[in-house]
């Protein structure tokens, strides 16, 4: 793996994707910003989270996507660029599916922890102008990473990123992503749910797995 680099820091304000429904707004449209941006326990200063039922919170404070992942989409004529997929951090030097839950990223004084993979939704498909994009994103297996803020500070494009591998049970985001879709069709084995619950998952992800465990 090459040196990881923070390529862009992206923030967004509420916008309506459907001109016919101006009251239905989303924060998925992110733009790259210059200079240092403060990151706190709930995300980036100046960034909006509109759908707080499904997004945001300490375990999903930031979303990361990589240039390597975008290269896959660009080769398939999908629009790409910093913030296009709604990510706060665009990085290079790794494919997101290879990150593991519990891995930490040290960027200057900031420390971030990988908590979950991104599950695509209808808003994402509208952002991409493609009703079939949820399925395309699922099939691609390049989920990006949700992050928890372990140490606050400032982030700025151009900073080097140190990857600190999780010392415990390693489940990659690629594996996690596949498991989420598998669980939509049939119950996950108790052993797998127990393994997931032992990890520093995002809160929503943990709640989902506790429900799966209780249903067995």
CSV table of C-alpha atoms in Angstrom, one decimal:
chain,number,residue,atom,x,y,z
A,1,UNK,CA,0.0,0.0,0.0
A,2,UNK,CA,1.3,3.5,-0.9
A,3,UNK,CA,1.3,6.5,1.4
A,4,UNK,CA,-2.1,7.6,2.2
A,5,UNK,CA,-2.9,11.3,1.6
A,6,UNK,CA,-5.8,13.6,2.4
A,7,UNK,CA,-6.6,14.9,-1.1
A,8,UNK,CA,-9.7,17.1,-0.2
A,9,UNK,CA,-11.9,18.2,2.7
A,10,UNK,CA,-15.5,18.6,1.6
A,11,UNK,CA,-18.5,20.2,3.3
A,12,UNK,CA,-22.1,20.8,2.1
A,13,UNK,CA,-25.2,22.7,3.0
A,14,UNK,CA,-28.8,21.6,2.6
A,15,UNK,CA,-30.0,21.5,-1.0
A,16,UNK,CA,-33.1,20.1,-2.8
A,17,UNK,CA,-32.2,17.5,-5.5
A,18,UNK,CA,-35.8,17.6,-6.8
A,19,UNK,CA,-37.0,21.0,-8.0
A,20,UNK,CA,-40.6,19.8,-7.5
A,21,UNK,CA,-39.9,19.2,-3.9
A,22,UNK,CA,-38.0,22.2,-2.5
A,23,UNK,CA,-38.8,21.2,1.1
A,24,UNK,CA,-37.0,17.9,0.8
A,25,UNK,CA,-33.4,18.7,1.2
A,26,UNK,CA,-30.2,16.8,1.7
A,27,UNK,CA,-26.6,17.5,2.7
A,28,UNK,CA,-25.1,14.9,0.2
A,29,UNK,CA,-23.8,17.6,-2.2
A,30,UNK,CA,-20.3,18.4,-0.8
A,31,UNK,CA,-17.8,20.9,-2.1
A,32,UNK,CA,-14.0,20.9,-1.6
A,33,UNK,CA,-12.9,23.7,0.7
A,34,UNK,CA,-9.5,25.4,1.0
A,35,UNK,CA,-7.6,25.8,4.2
A,36,UNK,CA,-7.9,24.1,7.6
A,37,UNK,CA,-11.3,22.9,8.7
A,38,UNK,CA,-12.1,22.1,12.3
A,39,UNK,CA,-13.3,18.5,13.0
A,40,UNK,CA,-15.2,17.8,16.2
A,41,UNK,CA,-17.0,14.8,17.6
A,42,UNK,CA,-20.0,15.1,15.2
A,43,UNK,CA,-18.1,16.0,12.0
A,44,UNK,CA,-16.7,19.0,10.1
A,45,UNK,CA,-17.5,22.6,11.0
A,46,UNK,CA,-19.8,24.0,8.4
A,47,UNK,CA,-21.1,20.7,7.2
A,48,UNK,CA,-24.8,19.9,7.3
A,49,UNK,CA,-26.4,16.6,8.2
A,50,UNK,CA,-30.1,16.8,7.2
A,51,UNK,CA,-31.4,13.2,7.6
A,52,UNK,CA,-30.3,12.6,11.2
A,53,UNK,CA,-32.3,9.4,11.4
A,54,UNK,CA,-30.0,7.6,9.0
A,55,UNK,CA,-26.8,9.8,9.0
A,56,UNK,CA,-24.5,11.6,11.4
A,57,UNK,CA,-23.9,10.9,15.0
A,58,UNK,CA,-20.5,10.1,16.7
A,59,UNK,CA,-20.1,6.8,14.9
A,60,UNK,CA,-20.8,8.3,11.5
A,61,UNK,CA,-19.2,11.7,12.1
A,62,UNK,CA,-17.3,11.6,8.7
A,63,UNK,CA,-17.5,9.7,5.5
A,64,UNK,CA,-14.4,8.9,3.5
A,65,UNK,CA,-14.0,7.8,-0.1
A,66,UNK,CA,-10.8,7.3,-2.1
A,67,UNK,CA,-9.3,8.3,-5.5
A,68,UNK,CA,-8.7,4.6,-6.1
A,69,UNK,CA,-12.4,3.9,-5.7
A,70,UNK,CA,-13.3,6.8,-7.9
A,71,UNK,CA,-10.9,5.5,-10.6
A,72,UNK,CA,-13.1,2.4,-10.8
A,73,UNK,CA,-16.2,4.6,-11.4
A,74,UNK,CA,-14.5,6.9,-13.9
A,75,UNK,CA,-13.6,3.9,-16.0
A,76,UNK,CA,-17.3,3.2,-16.2
A,77,UNK,CA,-18.2,6.8,-17.2
A,78,UNK,CA,-19.7,7.7,-13.8
A,79,UNK,CA,-19.1,11.3,-12.7
A,80,UNK,CA,-16.4,11.6,-10.1
A,81,UNK,CA,-14.5,14.2,-8.1
A,82,UNK,CA,-14.0,15.3,-4.5
A,83,UNK,CA,-17.3,15.2,-2.7
A,84,UNK,CA,-19.3,13.7,-5.6
A,85,UNK,CA,-20.4,10.7,-3.5
A,86,UNK,CA,-21.1,12.9,-0.5
A,87,UNK,CA,-17.8,12.2,1.3
A,88,UNK,CA,-16.2,14.6,3.7
A,89,UNK,CA,-12.7,13.3,3.1
A,90,UNK,CA,-11.3,12.3,-0.3
A,91,UNK,CA,-8.1,10.3,0.2
A,92,UNK,CA,-5.6,8.5,-1.9
A,93,UNK,CA,-3.4,5.5,-1.2
A,94,UNK,CA,-6.0,2.8,-0.4
A,95,UNK,CA,-9.2,1.2,-1.7
A,96,UNK,CA,-11.9,1.7,0.9
A,97,UNK,CA,-13.0,-1.9,1.0
A,98,UNK,CA,-9.5,-2.9,2.3
A,99,UNK,CA,-9.9,-0.8,5.5
A,100,UNK,CA,-11.0,-2.8,8.5
A,101,UNK,CA,-13.5,-1.8,11.2
A,102,UNK,CA,-11.4,-0.5,14.1
A,103,UNK,CA,-8.5,0.8,11.9
A,104,UNK,CA,-7.4,4.3,12.9
A,105,UNK,CA,-6.3,7.1,10.7
A,106,UNK,CA,-3.9,9.7,12.2
A,107,UNK,CA,-4.0,13.0,10.3
A,108,UNK,CA,-1.9,15.6,12.1
A,109,UNK,CA,-3.4,15.9,15.6
A,110,UNK,CA,-6.7,14.3,14.4
A,111,UNK,CA,-7.4,10.6,15.0
A,112,UNK,CA,-10.3,8.9,13.2
A,113,UNK,CA,-11.6,5.4,13.6
A,114,UNK,CA,-13.3,3.2,10.9
A,115,UNK,CA,-16.7,2.2,12.1
A,116,UNK,CA,-18.8,1.0,9.2
A,117,UNK,CA,-19.3,0.8,5.5
A,118,UNK,CA,-21.7,3.0,3.6
A,119,UNK,CA,-25.0,1.5,2.5
A,120,UNK,CA,-26.4,3.3,-0.6
A,121,UNK,CA,-29.9,4.8,-0.5
A,122,UNK,CA,-32.4,6.5,-2.8
A,123,UNK,CA,-31.0,9.9,-2.1
A,124,UNK,CA,-27.6,8.8,-3.3
A,125,UNK,CA,-29.2,7.5,-6.5
A,126,UNK,CA,-30.9,10.9,-7.0
A,127,UNK,CA,-27.6,12.6,-6.5
A,128,UNK,CA,-26.1,10.5,-9.2
A,129,UNK,CA,-29.1,11.0,-11.5
A,130,UNK,CA,-29.4,7.2,-11.9
A,131,UNK,CA,-32.3,5.2,-10.4
A,132,UNK,CA,-30.2,2.0,-10.7
A,133,UNK,CA,-27.1,3.4,-8.9
A,134,UNK,CA,-28.0,1.7,-5.5
A,135,UNK,CA,-27.6,-1.7,-7.2
A,136,UNK,CA,-24.5,-0.6,-9.1
A,137,UNK,CA,-22.9,0.7,-5.9
A,138,UNK,CA,-23.7,-2.6,-4.1
A,139,UNK,CA,-22.3,-4.7,-6.9
A,140,UNK,CA,-19.1,-2.7,-7.1
A,141,UNK,CA,-18.1,-3.5,-3.5
A,142,UNK,CA,-16.4,-0.1,-2.9
A,143,UNK,CA,-18.4,1.2,0.1
A,144,UNK,CA,-16.2,4.0,1.5
A,145,UNK,CA,-15.8,4.3,5.2
A,146,UNK,CA,-17.7,5.9,8.1
A,147,UNK,CA,-15.4,7.3,10.7
A,148,UNK,CA,-15.6,8.2,14.4
A,149,UNK,CA,-13.6,11.2,15.7
A,150,UNK,CA,-11.2,9.9,18.4
A,151,UNK,CA,-9.2,13.1,18.7
A,152,UNK,CA,-10.4,16.5,17.4
A,153,UNK,CA,-8.4,19.1,15.6
A,154,UNK,CA,-8.1,20.5,12.1
A,155,UNK,CA,-7.9,18.9,8.7
A,156,UNK,CA,-6.5,20.3,5.5
A,157,UNK,CA,-5.9,18.9,2.0
A,158,UNK,CA,-2.4,17.7,1.5
A,159,UNK,CA,-1.9,16.2,4.9
A,160,UNK,CA,-0.3,12.7,5.2
A,161,UNK,CA,-2.4,10.0,6.7
A,162,UNK,CA,-0.9,7.3,9.0
A,163,UNK,CA,-2.9,4.1,9.0
A,164,UNK,CA,-2.9,2.3,12.4
A,165,UNK,CA,-4.3,-1.2,11.9
A,166,UNK,CA,-6.9,-2.5,14.4
A,167,UNK,CA,-5.2,-5.0,16.7
A,168,UNK,CA,-8.3,-7.1,17.2
A,169,UNK,CA,-10.4,-9.3,14.9
A,170,UNK,CA,-10.0,-7.8,11.5
A,171,UNK,CA,-13.2,-7.6,9.3
A,172,UNK,CA,-12.7,-5.5,6.2
A,173,UNK,CA,-15.3,-3.0,5.0
A,174,UNK,CA,-15.6,-5.1,1.9
A,175,UNK,CA,-16.6,-8.1,4.1
A,176,UNK,CA,-18.9,-5.9,6.2
A,177,UNK,CA,-20.6,-4.4,3.2
A,178,UNK,CA,-21.3,-7.9,1.8
A,179,UNK,CA,-22.6,-9.1,5.2
A,180,UNK,CA,-25.1,-6.2,5.4
A,181,UNK,CA,-26.7,-7.2,2.1
A,182,UNK,CA,-26.5,-10.9,3.0
A,183,UNK,CA,-28.5,-10.1,6.2
A,184,UNK,CA,-31.3,-8.6,4.1
A,185,UNK,CA,-31.9,-12.0,2.6
A,186,UNK,CA,-31.2,-14.5,5.4
A,187,UNK,CA,-30.1,-14.4,9.1
A,188,UNK,CA,-26.5,-14.1,9.7
A,189,UNK,CA,-24.9,-16.8,11.8
A,190,UNK,CA,-24.7,-16.1,15.6
A,191,UNK,CA,-20.9,-16.4,15.5
A,192,UNK,CA,-20.6,-13.7,12.8
A,193,UNK,CA,-23.0,-11.3,14.7
A,194,UNK,CA,-21.0,-11.8,17.8
A,195,UNK,CA,-17.8,-11.0,16.0
A,196,UNK,CA,-19.3,-7.8,14.6
A,197,UNK,CA,-20.5,-6.7,18.0
A,198,UNK,CA,-17.0,-7.1,19.5
A,199,UNK,CA,-15.8,-4.4,17.1
A,200,UNK,CA,-16.1,-0.6,17.5
A,201,UNK,CA,-19.1,-0.3,15.2
A,202,UNK,CA,-21.1,2.8,14.5
A,203,UNK,CA,-24.1,3.1,16.8
A,204,UNK,CA,-26.7,2.3,14.1
A,205,UNK,CA,-24.8,-0.7,12.9
A,206,UNK,CA,-24.5,-2.0,16.5
A,207,UNK,CA,-28.2,-1.6,17.0
A,208,UNK,CA,-29.0,-3.5,13.8
A,209,UNK,CA,-26.7,-6.4,14.9
A,210,UNK,CA,-28.3,-6.5,18.4
A,211,UNK,CA,-31.7,-6.8,16.7
A,212,UNK,CA,-30.4,-9.6,14.5
A,213,UNK,CA,-29.0,-11.4,17.6
A,214,UNK,CA,-32.2,-11.1,19.5
A,215,UNK,CA,-34.2,-12.5,16.5
A,216,UNK,CA,-32.2,-15.7,16.4
